[in-house]
mmCIF file of C-alpha atoms in Angstrom:
data_model
loop_
_atom_site.group_PDB
_atom_site.id
_atom_site.type_symbol
_atom_site.label_atom_id
_atom_site.label_comp_id
_atom_site.label_asym_id
_atom_site.label_seq_id
_atom_site.Cartn_x
_atom_site.Cartn_y
_atom_site.Cartn_z
ATOM 1 C CA MET V 75 177.966 117.968 -81.215
ATOM 2 C CA ARG V 76 180.967 117.790 -78.874
ATOM 3 C CA GLY V 77 178.733 116.576 -76.036
ATOM 4 C CA THR V 78 177.294 113.842 -78.235
ATOM 5 C CA CYS V 79 180.743 112.645 -79.187
ATOM 6 C CA ALA V 80 181.837 112.609 -75.559
ATOM 7 C CA ALA V 81 178.800 110.595 -74.580
ATOM 8 C CA SER V 82 179.483 108.107 -77.433
ATOM 9 C CA ALA V 83 183.072 107.735 -76.374
ATOM 10 C CA THR V 84 181.927 107.061 -72.783
ATOM 11 C CA VAL V 85 179.527 104.322 -73.963
ATOM 12 C CA VAL V 86 182.229 102.679 -76.089
ATOM 13 C CA LEU V 87 184.640 102.806 -73.153
ATOM 14 C CA VAL V 88 182.111 101.205 -70.795
ATOM 15 C CA VAL V 89 181.297 98.444 -73.313
ATOM 16 C CA ALA V 90 184.967 97.726 -73.907
ATOM 17 C CA THR V 91 185.646 97.605 -70.188
ATOM 18 C CA LEU V 92 182.744 95.139 -69.577
ATOM 19 C CA ALA V 93 183.886 92.937 -72.458
ATOM 20 C CA GLY V 94 187.388 92.909 -71.041
ATOM 21 C CA CYS V 95 186.095 91.930 -67.595
ATOM 22 C CA GLY V 96 184.157 89.039 -69.092
ATOM 23 C CA ALA V 97 187.187 87.820 -70.959
ATOM 24 C CA SER V 98 189.384 87.948 -67.855
ATOM 25 C CA GLY V 99 187.247 85.259 -66.103
ATOM 26 C CA SER V 100 188.598 81.698 -65.914
ATOM 27 C CA PRO V 101 188.028 79.504 -69.023
ATOM 28 C CA ALA V 102 186.334 76.861 -66.857
ATOM 29 C CA ALA V 103 183.724 79.346 -65.663
ATOM 30 C CA ALA V 104 183.061 80.656 -69.165
ATOM 31 C CA ASP V 105 182.854 77.231 -70.847
ATOM 32 C CA PRO V 106 181.980 74.521 -68.288
ATOM 33 C CA LYS V 107 182.213 70.850 -69.357
ATOM 34 C CA PRO V 108 178.853 69.136 -70.006
ATOM 35 C CA PRO V 109 177.747 66.657 -67.286
ATOM 36 C CA PRO V 110 178.223 62.942 -67.987
ATOM 37 C CA ALA V 111 175.363 61.316 -69.924
ATOM 38 C CA PRO V 112 173.054 59.245 -67.739
ATOM 39 C CA ALA V 113 173.605 55.484 -67.790
ATOM 40 C CA GLU V 114 171.414 53.740 -70.337
ATOM 41 C CA SER V 115 168.703 51.620 -68.801
ATOM 42 C CA ASN V 116 167.001 48.612 -70.373
ATOM 43 C CA PRO V 117 163.649 49.279 -72.054
ATOM 44 C CA PRO V 118 160.671 48.020 -70.039
ATOM 45 C CA GLY V 119 160.444 44.269 -70.274
ATOM 46 C CA ASP V 120 163.993 43.584 -71.446
ATOM 47 C CA ILE V 121 165.419 40.567 -69.648
ATOM 48 C CA PRO V 122 169.027 41.285 -68.563
ATOM 49 C CA ASP V 123 171.868 39.602 -70.407
ATOM 50 C CA ASN V 124 173.221 38.188 -67.141
ATOM 51 C CA GLN V 125 169.938 36.418 -66.239
ATOM 52 C CA VAL V 126 170.523 33.020 -64.612
ATOM 53 C CA TYR V 127 168.318 30.084 -65.616
ATOM 54 C CA VAL V 128 167.228 27.031 -63.581
ATOM 55 C CA VAL V 129 165.745 23.712 -64.706
ATOM 56 C CA PHE V 130 161.990 23.184 -64.242
ATOM 57 C CA LYS V 131 160.593 19.632 -64.238
ATOM 58 C CA PRO V 132 156.837 19.296 -63.964
ATOM 59 C CA PRO V 133 155.296 16.869 -61.439
ATOM 60 C CA THR V 134 154.250 14.569 -64.261
ATOM 61 C CA GLY V 135 157.848 14.381 -65.510
ATOM 62 C CA GLY V 136 158.529 13.588 -69.110
ATOM 63 C CA PHE V 137 160.453 16.752 -69.965
ATOM 64 C CA THR V 138 162.473 19.605 -68.516
ATOM 65 C CA VAL V 139 162.848 23.225 -69.551
ATOM 66 C CA SER V 140 165.026 26.077 -68.228
ATOM 67 C CA VAL V 141 163.309 29.182 -66.864
ATOM 68 C CA PRO V 142 164.729 32.407 -65.398
ATOM 69 C CA GLU V 143 165.813 32.038 -61.762
ATOM 70 C CA GLY V 144 163.866 34.087 -59.250
ATOM 71 C CA TRP V 145 160.689 34.537 -61.255
ATOM 72 C CA ALA V 146 157.402 33.974 -59.403
ATOM 73 C CA ARG V 147 155.844 30.547 -60.058
ATOM 74 C CA THR V 148 152.135 29.748 -60.088
ATOM 75 C CA SER V 149 150.217 26.674 -61.200
ATOM 76 C CA THR V 150 146.634 26.462 -62.439
ATOM 77 C CA GLY V 151 145.573 23.047 -63.630
ATOM 78 C CA PRO V 152 147.961 21.877 -66.319
ATOM 79 C CA VAL V 153 149.558 25.318 -66.727
ATOM 80 C CA THR V 154 152.610 26.446 -64.776
ATOM 81 C CA ALA V 155 153.499 30.147 -65.203
ATOM 82 C CA PHE V 156 156.679 32.017 -64.382
ATOM 83 C CA THR V 157 156.397 35.810 -64.188
ATOM 84 C CA ASP V 158 158.668 38.739 -63.482
ATOM 85 C CA LYS V 159 157.472 42.349 -63.881
ATOM 86 C CA LEU V 160 156.223 42.516 -67.461
ATOM 87 C CA ASN V 161 157.344 39.126 -68.772
ATOM 88 C CA ARG V 162 155.679 35.722 -68.553
ATOM 89 C CA ILE V 163 156.438 32.110 -69.479
ATOM 90 C CA GLU V 164 153.666 29.499 -69.485
ATOM 91 C CA VAL V 165 154.423 25.781 -69.655
ATOM 92 C CA SER V 166 151.710 23.204 -70.275
ATOM 93 C CA GLU V 167 151.218 19.782 -71.808
ATOM 94 C CA ARG V 168 148.329 17.940 -73.443
ATOM 95 C CA ALA V 169 147.643 14.603 -75.026
ATOM 96 C CA ALA V 170 148.024 14.616 -78.813
ATOM 97 C CA ALA V 171 148.037 11.616 -81.084
ATOM 98 C CA GLN V 172 149.737 13.495 -83.927
ATOM 99 C CA ALA V 173 152.301 16.270 -84.206
ATOM 100 C CA PRO V 174 150.787 19.724 -84.858
ATOM 101 C CA THR V 175 150.860 21.296 -88.285
ATOM 102 C CA ILE V 176 150.423 24.874 -89.413
ATOM 103 C CA ALA V 177 146.922 23.931 -90.537
ATOM 104 C CA SER V 178 145.989 22.331 -87.210
ATOM 105 C CA VAL V 179 147.340 25.249 -85.146
ATOM 106 C CA THR V 180 145.453 27.732 -87.376
ATOM 107 C CA ALA V 181 142.218 25.755 -87.188
ATOM 108 C CA ARG V 182 142.253 24.744 -83.515
ATOM 109 C CA ASP V 183 144.529 26.967 -81.462
ATOM 110 C CA VAL V 184 144.057 30.399 -83.091
ATOM 111 C CA PRO V 185 140.282 30.579 -82.542
ATOM 112 C CA ALA V 186 140.752 29.597 -78.865
ATOM 113 C CA LEU V 187 143.415 32.274 -78.409
ATOM 114 C CA ALA V 188 141.195 34.882 -80.083
ATOM 115 C CA LYS V 189 138.517 34.181 -77.420
ATOM 116 C CA ALA V 190 140.902 34.064 -74.460
ATOM 117 C CA VAL V 191 143.315 36.939 -75.171
ATOM 118 C CA SER V 192 142.132 40.532 -74.730
ATOM 119 C CA GLY V 193 142.861 42.682 -77.789
ATOM 120 C CA PHE V 194 143.972 39.625 -79.759
ATOM 121 C CA ALA V 195 145.722 40.409 -83.055
ATOM 122 C CA PRO V 196 146.518 37.359 -85.214
ATOM 123 C CA GLY V 197 150.092 36.757 -86.320
ATOM 124 C CA LYS V 198 151.881 34.018 -88.186
ATOM 125 C CA ALA V 199 152.287 30.289 -87.877
ATOM 126 C CA SER V 200 155.568 28.656 -88.890
ATOM 127 C CA GLU V 201 157.709 25.634 -88.328
ATOM 128 C CA VAL V 202 160.975 26.185 -86.438
ATOM 129 C CA THR V 203 163.804 23.988 -85.249
ATOM 130 C CA ARG V 204 165.157 23.933 -81.733
ATOM 131 C CA LYS V 205 167.713 21.683 -80.013
ATOM 132 C CA SER V 206 165.043 19.162 -79.008
ATOM 133 C CA GLY V 207 163.570 19.021 -82.513
ATOM 134 C CA LYS V 208 160.885 20.752 -84.532
ATOM 135 C CA ALA V 209 158.125 22.914 -83.134
ATOM 136 C CA LEU V 210 155.186 24.920 -84.436
ATOM 137 C CA LEU V 211 155.555 28.592 -83.592
ATOM 138 C CA TYR V 212 152.599 30.974 -83.588
ATOM 139 C CA THR V 213 153.231 34.676 -82.970
ATOM 140 C CA TYR V 214 150.494 37.145 -82.046
ATOM 141 C CA GLN V 215 149.739 40.196 -79.895
ATOM 142 C CA GLY V 216 147.325 40.930 -77.078
ATOM 143 C CA ASN V 217 146.747 43.065 -73.987
ATOM 144 C CA THR V 218 147.726 42.195 -70.449
ATOM 145 C CA ALA V 219 145.198 42.436 -67.642
ATOM 146 C CA PRO V 220 144.886 46.046 -66.422
ATOM 147 C CA ASP V 221 147.289 47.024 -63.635
ATOM 148 C CA PRO V 222 145.406 47.003 -60.330
ATOM 149 C CA VAL V 223 146.866 50.363 -59.340
ATOM 150 C CA THR V 224 147.001 52.351 -62.574
ATOM 151 C CA GLY V 225 144.326 50.532 -64.503
ATOM 152 C CA LYS V 226 146.584 50.511 -67.570
ATOM 153 C CA ALA V 227 147.155 47.464 -69.781
ATOM 154 C CA VAL V 228 150.383 46.678 -71.631
ATOM 155 C CA ARG V 229 150.524 45.553 -75.267
ATOM 156 C CA ASP V 230 152.329 42.239 -75.365
ATOM 157 C CA ALA V 231 154.016 40.215 -78.075
ATOM 158 C CA PHE V 232 153.455 36.421 -77.728
ATOM 159 C CA GLU V 233 155.501 33.500 -78.993
ATOM 160 C CA ARG V 234 153.707 30.182 -78.637
ATOM 161 C CA TYR V 235 155.743 27.023 -79.332
ATOM 162 C CA VAL V 236 154.164 23.560 -79.593
ATOM 163 C CA PHE V 237 156.626 20.654 -79.327
ATOM 164 C CA HIS V 238 155.378 17.091 -79.918
ATOM 165 C CA HIS V 239 156.865 13.956 -78.326
ATOM 166 C CA ASP V 240 155.529 10.533 -77.387
ATOM 167 C CA SER V 241 151.795 11.282 -78.047
ATOM 168 C CA ARG V 242 151.706 14.626 -76.282
ATOM 169 C CA ASP V 243 152.285 18.317 -76.941
ATOM 170 C CA ILE V 244 154.424 20.553 -74.748
ATOM 171 C CA VAL V 245 153.346 24.181 -75.148
ATOM 172 C CA LEU V 246 155.645 27.069 -74.247
ATOM 173 C CA THR V 247 154.062 30.521 -74.406
ATOM 174 C CA LEU V 248 156.486 33.410 -73.919
ATOM 175 C CA SER V 249 155.219 36.974 -73.635
ATOM 176 C CA GLY V 250 156.449 40.486 -72.929
ATOM 177 C CA PRO V 251 155.945 44.086 -74.037
ATOM 178 C CA VAL V 252 156.075 44.625 -77.787
ATOM 179 C CA THR V 253 158.936 47.125 -77.284
ATOM 180 C CA ALA V 254 161.093 44.628 -75.424
ATOM 181 C CA ASP V 255 163.979 42.796 -77.117
ATOM 182 C CA ASN V 256 163.863 39.290 -75.646
ATOM 183 C CA VAL V 257 165.019 37.335 -78.695
ATOM 184 C CA ASP V 258 168.026 35.776 -76.883
ATOM 185 C CA PRO V 259 166.256 34.897 -73.615
ATOM 186 C CA TRP V 260 163.354 33.347 -75.472
ATOM 187 C CA ARG V 261 165.779 31.340 -77.556
ATOM 188 C CA THR V 262 167.523 30.147 -74.390
ATOM 189 C CA VAL V 263 164.257 28.891 -72.971
ATOM 190 C CA THR V 264 162.999 27.172 -76.131
ATOM 191 C CA ASP V 265 166.383 25.612 -76.852
ATOM 192 C CA SER V 266 166.494 24.166 -73.352
ATOM 193 C CA LEU V 267 163.547 21.779 -73.701
ATOM 194 C CA ARG V 268 164.709 18.216 -73.109
ATOM 195 C CA TRP V 269 162.973 14.829 -73.239
ATOM 196 C CA PRO V 270 163.965 12.099 -70.703
#
């Protein structure tokens, strides 16, 4: 019995000694400060708040619109496109005797978009007001072309504005990933449309 008590006392002494050694370490070593949180980055497709815009005037003249500076520009027939990473702005014009209506956009434009846009999902047509006047807005979703390297497509949200002036329509189509928050940049672009 005495041997058992002696052994228990030895164990208690060793544990107490180890605990004391742990407590004698520096507070910084025992409780280090957490590292700084990583800087927040914009979600894919978000256009930076400090984006600079430049004025685009088509060869035919008749209107101007501001587009983000530095974006790649391509032209195919009546369509001029500005792209940067996951975002795209298309500018085009067409002859039109009358201003578009929700009914005309739904009857004429939506079926054409459904055929042309991969993974087309219909949205909503509405009338909106911008600085240059009223426009017909049609929102919808679709898939981008597959990435040539990864083969993956991105799900995009589209805003298609049709402005009417002097027997023609100006069509601005703005697109980017559905997760992006580009409300302010798209408003900047659509508010910038000017007639001569």
